[in-house]
CSV table of C-alpha atoms in Angstrom, one decimal:
chain,number,residue,atom,x,y,z
A,1,MET,CA,231.0,227.4,139.0
A,2,SER,CA,229.7,224.8,136.5
A,3,ALA,CA,227.2,225.6,133.8
A,4,ALA,CA,224.7,223.3,135.5
A,5,ALA,CA,225.0,225.1,138.8
A,6,SER,CA,224.6,228.5,137.1
A,7,LEU,CA,221.5,227.2,135.3
A,8,VAL,CA,220.0,226.0,138.6
A,9,ARG,CA,220.6,229.4,140.2
A,10,LEU,CA,219.1,231.2,137.3
A,11,SER,CA,216.1,229.0,137.3
A,12,GLY,CA,215.7,229.4,141.0
A,13,ALA,CA,215.9,233.2,140.7
A,14,CYS,CA,213.3,233.2,137.9
A,15,LEU,CA,211.0,231.0,139.9
A,16,GLY,CA,211.4,233.1,143.1
A,17,GLY,CA,210.8,236.3,141.2
A,18,THR,CA,207.7,234.9,139.6
A,19,LEU,CA,206.3,233.7,142.9
A,20,PHE,CA,207.1,237.1,144.5
A,21,TRP,CA,205.3,238.8,141.6
A,22,GLN,CA,202.3,236.6,142.0
A,23,GLY,CA,202.1,237.1,145.7
A,24,PHE,CA,202.5,240.9,145.5
A,25,VAL,CA,199.9,241.2,142.7
A,26,HIS,CA,197.5,239.0,144.7
A,27,TYR,CA,198.0,241.2,147.8
A,28,LEU,CA,197.3,244.4,145.8
A,29,ARG,CA,194.2,243.0,144.1
A,30,GLU,CA,192.7,241.7,147.3
A,31,ALA,CA,193.5,244.9,149.2
A,32,HIS,CA,191.8,246.9,146.5
A,33,LYS,CA,188.7,244.6,146.5
A,34,ASP,CA,188.5,244.8,150.3
A,35,GLY,CA,188.6,248.5,150.2
A,36,VAL,CA,185.5,248.7,148.1
A,37,LYS,CA,182.4,248.6,150.4
A,38,GLN,CA,178.8,248.4,149.6
A,39,ARG,CA,176.6,251.3,150.7
A,40,THR,CA,172.8,251.7,151.1
A,41,VAL,CA,171.0,254.5,149.3
A,42,THR,CA,168.0,255.9,151.1
A,43,ASP,CA,165.4,258.6,150.4
A,44,ARG,CA,164.9,261.6,152.6
A,45,GLY,CA,162.7,259.6,154.9
A,46,GLY,CA,165.4,257.1,155.5
A,47,ASN,CA,163.7,254.4,153.5
A,48,LYS,CA,166.1,252.1,151.6
A,49,ILE,CA,166.2,252.5,147.9
A,50,LYS,CA,168.9,250.1,146.9
A,51,ASP,CA,172.4,248.8,147.8
A,52,THR,CA,175.2,249.9,145.5
A,53,PHE,CA,179.0,250.0,145.4
A,54,PHE,CA,179.0,253.5,143.9
A,55,ALA,CA,179.9,256.5,146.0
A,56,GLY,CA,178.6,259.3,143.8
A,57,SER,CA,175.4,260.4,142.1
A,58,THR,CA,177.1,260.6,138.6
A,59,ASP,CA,178.0,256.9,138.7
A,60,ASP,CA,174.5,256.0,139.8
A,61,THR,CA,172.9,258.1,137.0
A,62,ILE,CA,175.1,256.3,134.4
A,63,SER,CA,174.2,252.9,135.9
A,64,ASP,CA,170.5,253.8,135.7
A,65,GLU,CA,170.7,254.7,132.0
A,66,LEU,CA,172.5,251.5,130.8
A,67,LYS,CA,170.7,249.3,128.3
A,68,THR,CA,171.2,245.7,127.3
A,69,GLY,CA,173.8,245.5,124.6
A,70,ASP,CA,175.9,248.4,125.8
A,71,ILE,CA,179.6,247.5,125.7
A,72,VAL,CA,182.1,248.4,128.5
A,73,PHE,CA,185.8,248.5,127.4
A,74,PHE,CA,188.7,248.3,129.8
A,75,SER,CA,192.4,249.2,129.5
A,76,ARG,CA,194.2,247.6,132.4
A,77,PRO,CA,197.8,247.8,133.7
A,78,CYS,CA,199.2,244.5,132.6
A,79,SER,CA,201.8,244.5,135.4
A,80,LEU,CA,199.0,244.1,138.0
A,81,MET,CA,198.0,240.7,136.7
A,82,LEU,CA,199.3,237.2,137.3
A,83,PRO,CA,201.9,236.1,134.8
A,84,CYS,CA,199.6,234.4,132.2
A,85,GLY,CA,197.1,237.2,132.4
A,86,ALA,CA,199.9,239.8,132.0
A,87,ALA,CA,201.2,238.0,128.9
A,88,ALA,CA,197.6,237.8,127.4
A,89,CYS,CA,197.1,241.5,128.3
A,90,LEU,CA,200.4,242.6,126.6
A,91,GLY,CA,199.7,240.4,123.6
A,92,THR,CA,196.2,241.7,123.1
A,93,LYS,CA,197.3,245.4,123.3
A,94,ALA,CA,200.2,244.7,120.9
A,95,ALA,CA,198.1,242.9,118.4
A,96,ALA,CA,195.4,245.7,118.5
A,97,ALA,CA,198.0,248.5,118.2
A,98,ALA,CA,199.6,246.7,115.2
A,99,ALA,CA,196.1,246.5,113.5
A,100,HIS,CA,195.4,250.2,114.3
A,101,VAL,CA,192.4,249.5,116.5
A,102,ILE,CA,192.0,251.0,120.0
A,103,PRO,CA,194.2,248.8,122.3
A,104,TYR,CA,191.6,247.8,124.9
A,105,ASP,CA,192.5,244.5,126.5
A,106,HIS,CA,189.1,243.6,127.9
A,107,CYS,CA,185.4,244.1,127.3
A,108,ALA,CA,182.0,243.1,128.7
A,109,VAL,CA,178.4,243.6,127.6
A,110,VAL,CA,175.5,244.9,129.7
A,111,VAL,CA,172.6,242.5,130.5
A,112,LEU,CA,169.7,244.0,132.5
A,113,ARG,CA,167.9,242.0,135.2
A,114,ASN,CA,164.1,241.9,135.5
A,115,ASP,CA,164.2,244.9,137.8
A,116,GLY,CA,166.4,246.9,135.4
A,117,THR,CA,169.6,246.5,137.4
A,118,PRO,CA,172.6,246.1,135.1
A,119,ASP,CA,175.0,243.2,135.1
A,120,LEU,CA,178.1,242.7,133.0
A,121,LEU,CA,178.6,239.5,131.0
A,122,GLU,CA,182.3,238.8,130.3
A,123,ALA,CA,184.8,236.0,130.0
A,124,THR,CA,188.1,235.6,131.9
A,125,TRP,CA,191.0,233.4,131.0
A,126,ASP,CA,190.7,231.2,134.1
A,127,GLN,CA,186.9,231.3,135.0
A,128,GLY,CA,185.2,231.3,131.6
A,129,ALA,CA,182.0,233.3,131.2
A,130,VAL,CA,180.8,235.1,134.3
A,131,LEU,CA,177.9,237.5,135.1
A,132,ARG,CA,178.6,240.2,137.7
A,133,PRO,CA,176.9,243.3,139.1
A,134,TYR,CA,177.9,246.3,137.0
A,135,ASP,CA,178.6,248.6,140.0
A,136,GLU,CA,180.7,246.1,141.8
A,137,ARG,CA,182.7,245.2,138.7
A,138,ILE,CA,183.5,248.8,137.9
A,139,MET,CA,184.5,249.8,141.4
A,140,ARG,CA,186.7,246.7,142.0
A,141,SER,CA,188.4,247.0,138.6
A,142,LEU,CA,192.1,248.2,138.6
A,143,ALA,CA,191.7,249.4,135.0
A,144,ASP,CA,193.2,252.8,134.2
A,145,THR,CA,190.6,253.5,131.5
A,146,ILE,CA,187.0,252.4,131.4
A,147,VAL,CA,184.5,253.6,128.7
A,148,ILE,CA,181.0,252.6,127.8
A,149,ARG,CA,179.9,252.5,124.2
A,150,PRO,CA,176.1,252.4,124.1
A,151,VAL,CA,174.2,250.9,121.2
A,152,HIS,CA,171.0,252.3,119.8
A,153,LEU,CA,168.4,249.8,118.4
A,154,PRO,CA,165.8,251.3,116.0
A,155,SER,CA,162.2,251.4,117.3
A,156,ASN,CA,160.9,248.9,114.7
A,157,ARG,CA,163.0,246.1,116.3
A,158,ALA,CA,161.8,243.8,119.0
A,159,PRO,CA,160.6,245.5,122.3
A,160,ARG,CA,163.4,246.1,124.8
A,161,ALA,CA,161.7,243.6,127.3
A,162,THR,CA,162.1,240.9,124.7
A,163,VAL,CA,165.7,241.7,124.0
A,164,ASP,CA,166.4,241.7,127.8
A,165,GLU,CA,164.8,238.3,128.2
A,166,LYS,CA,166.8,236.9,125.3
A,167,ALA,CA,170.0,238.4,126.8
A,168,ARG,CA,169.3,236.7,130.1
A,169,THR,CA,168.8,233.3,128.4
A,170,PHE,CA,172.0,233.8,126.5
A,171,ALA,CA,173.9,234.7,129.7
A,172,ALA,CA,172.5,231.7,131.5
A,173,HIS,CA,173.7,229.4,128.7
A,174,TRP,CA,177.2,230.7,128.7
A,175,THR,CA,177.7,231.0,132.5
A,176,GLY,CA,176.2,227.6,133.3
A,177,ARG,CA,178.2,224.4,133.7
A,178,GLY,CA,178.9,222.7,130.5
A,179,THR,CA,180.8,222.9,127.2
A,180,ALA,CA,180.1,226.6,126.5
A,181,ARG,CA,181.8,227.8,129.7
A,182,GLU,CA,184.6,225.3,129.5
A,183,GLN,CA,185.3,226.4,125.9
A,184,LEU,CA,186.3,229.9,127.2
A,185,ARG,CA,188.6,228.8,130.0
A,186,SER,CA,190.6,225.9,128.5
A,187,PHE,CA,194.2,226.0,129.8
A,188,HIS,CA,195.4,224.2,126.6
A,189,GLY,CA,193.4,226.8,124.5
A,190,SER,CA,195.1,229.6,126.4
A,191,TRP,CA,198.5,228.6,125.1
A,192,ARG,CA,197.2,228.4,121.6
A,193,ARG,CA,195.8,231.9,121.9
A,194,PHE,CA,199.3,233.3,122.5
A,195,HIS,CA,200.4,231.9,119.1
A,196,GLN,CA,197.3,233.4,117.5
A,197,LEU,CA,197.9,236.8,119.0
A,198,PHE,CA,201.4,236.7,117.6
A,199,GLU,CA,200.0,235.9,114.2
A,200,ARG,CA,197.5,238.7,114.5
A,201,TYR,CA,200.3,241.0,115.4
A,202,ARG,CA,202.3,240.0,112.4
A,203,ALA,CA,199.4,240.4,110.0
A,204,GLN,CA,198.6,243.9,111.4
A,205,GLY,CA,194.9,243.4,110.6
A,206,PHE,CA,191.9,241.2,111.1
A,207,VAL,CA,192.8,237.6,110.5
A,208,ILE,CA,190.1,234.9,109.8
A,209,ARG,CA,191.7,231.7,110.9
A,210,ASP,CA,191.1,228.2,109.4
A,211,LYS,CA,188.3,226.6,111.5
A,212,THR,CA,188.5,223.2,109.9
A,213,THR,CA,190.2,221.8,113.0
A,214,ALA,CA,188.4,221.2,116.3
A,215,GLU,CA,191.2,222.9,118.2
A,216,ASP,CA,190.9,226.2,116.4
A,217,THR,CA,187.1,226.1,116.6
A,218,LEU,CA,187.3,225.8,120.4
A,219,CYS,CA,190.0,228.5,120.8
A,220,PRO,CA,188.8,232.1,120.5
A,221,LEU,CA,191.5,234.7,120.1
A,222,HIS,CA,190.1,236.7,123.0
A,223,PRO,CA,187.4,235.0,125.1
A,224,SER,CA,185.5,238.1,126.2
A,225,ALA,CA,185.5,239.7,122.8
A,226,MET,CA,184.3,236.5,121.3
A,227,LEU,CA,181.5,236.3,123.8
A,228,VAL,CA,180.4,239.9,123.2
A,229,ALA,CA,180.5,239.4,119.4
A,230,ARG,CA,178.4,236.3,119.7
A,231,PHE,CA,176.0,238.3,121.9
A,232,TYR,CA,175.7,240.9,119.1
A,233,GLN,CA,175.1,238.1,116.5
A,234,ASP,CA,172.6,235.9,118.5
A,235,VAL,CA,170.8,238.3,120.8
A,236,LEU,CA,170.8,241.7,119.1
A,237,ASP,CA,171.2,240.4,115.5
A,238,VAL,CA,173.2,243.5,114.5
A,239,LEU,CA,176.4,241.7,113.4
A,240,PRO,CA,176.3,239.6,110.2
A,241,ARG,CA,175.9,235.9,110.7
A,242,THR,CA,177.7,233.2,108.6
A,243,ASP,CA,175.3,233.5,105.7
A,244,LYS,CA,175.3,237.3,105.4
A,245,PRO,CA,177.7,239.6,103.6
A,246,GLY,CA,180.4,241.1,105.8
A,247,TYR,CA,180.5,238.2,108.2
A,248,LYS,CA,183.5,237.9,110.5
A,249,PRO,CA,183.9,234.9,112.9
A,250,CYS,CA,183.3,236.0,116.5
A,251,GLU,CA,186.2,233.7,117.5
A,252,ASP,CA,188.7,236.1,115.8
A,253,PHE,CA,187.6,239.3,117.5
A,254,LEU,CA,189.7,241.5,119.7
A,255,PRO,CA,188.0,244.0,122.0
A,256,GLY,CA,188.9,246.9,119.6
A,257,ASP,CA,187.3,245.1,116.6
A,258,LEU,CA,183.9,245.5,118.2
A,259,LEU,CA,184.2,249.2,117.6
A,260,SER,CA,185.1,248.9,114.0
A,261,ALA,CA,182.7,246.1,113.0
A,262,LYS,CA,179.8,247.4,110.9
A,263,LEU,CA,176.4,247.1,112.5
A,264,ARG,CA,173.3,246.1,110.6
A,265,GLN,CA,169.5,246.5,110.7
A,266,GLY,CA,169.7,250.2,111.6
A,267,ALA,CA,171.7,249.7,114.8
A,268,THR,CA,174.2,252.5,115.6
A,269,ARG,CA,176.8,253.2,118.3
A,270,LEU,CA,176.3,256.2,120.4
A,271,GLN,CA,179.0,258.5,121.8
A,272,GLU,CA,181.2,256.9,124.3
A,273,ILE,CA,180.8,257.6,128.0
A,274,GLN,CA,184.0,258.0,130.0
A,275,ILE,CA,183.8,256.2,133.4
A,276,ARG,CA,187.5,256.4,134.3
A,277,ASN,CA,190.5,257.9,132.6
A,278,ARG,CA,193.7,258.0,134.8
């Protein structure tokens, strides 16, 4: 058998294996989503209180206590993702472990609606910034570990209602059509991120990249961590901005860096809440 024929067979096997993996993962994810049904919560008189995806009172209680700015961290099985997502997941976890930060591969920040219902603002590699109901997002996630890290803002800061409104404006900007959302889902940028994750892995610590080129400016290391860090800078004002001591560019954050970054103006992180730990 010639070398060319062997190469063709090998390429065909790789392509077939990849397509099978994609199809199987897609089937598992869709089956999991279809298995999660919304339920209606009623009082003793049968009057509807709300619709929710949660099946237990503990989850409902946690949902009711969430505040704008609380961060939800995910550790997901990389094998249950499509190839590009799996590579990004593995790269994120490896880079975080090398830097001795908790190897979460994803994160999202809580944004409360006008009625107090929590949504999660996050960014994905293919969709950019998205805002989804908290209960639906948690129930449909395949993550092995999900934890919440609440943030406490001192009483002398802006009223919570003002923070909530500012957060909703921020979310509308990033999830709307335009440059902001496209910045987080650029296919070209995704390939550059793999190189940057490798550089972060080699450095074994936080790396502030040179932002003098447009390509690096528009290419966050981890889209969702960048979005949450920007939220903490622009909405909560508890991470240093460019003109303040201790500033770190939000484009260079991994999810675990959000736990080690020093908060300012009296803000503190509260004890984590375990949502899922398989």
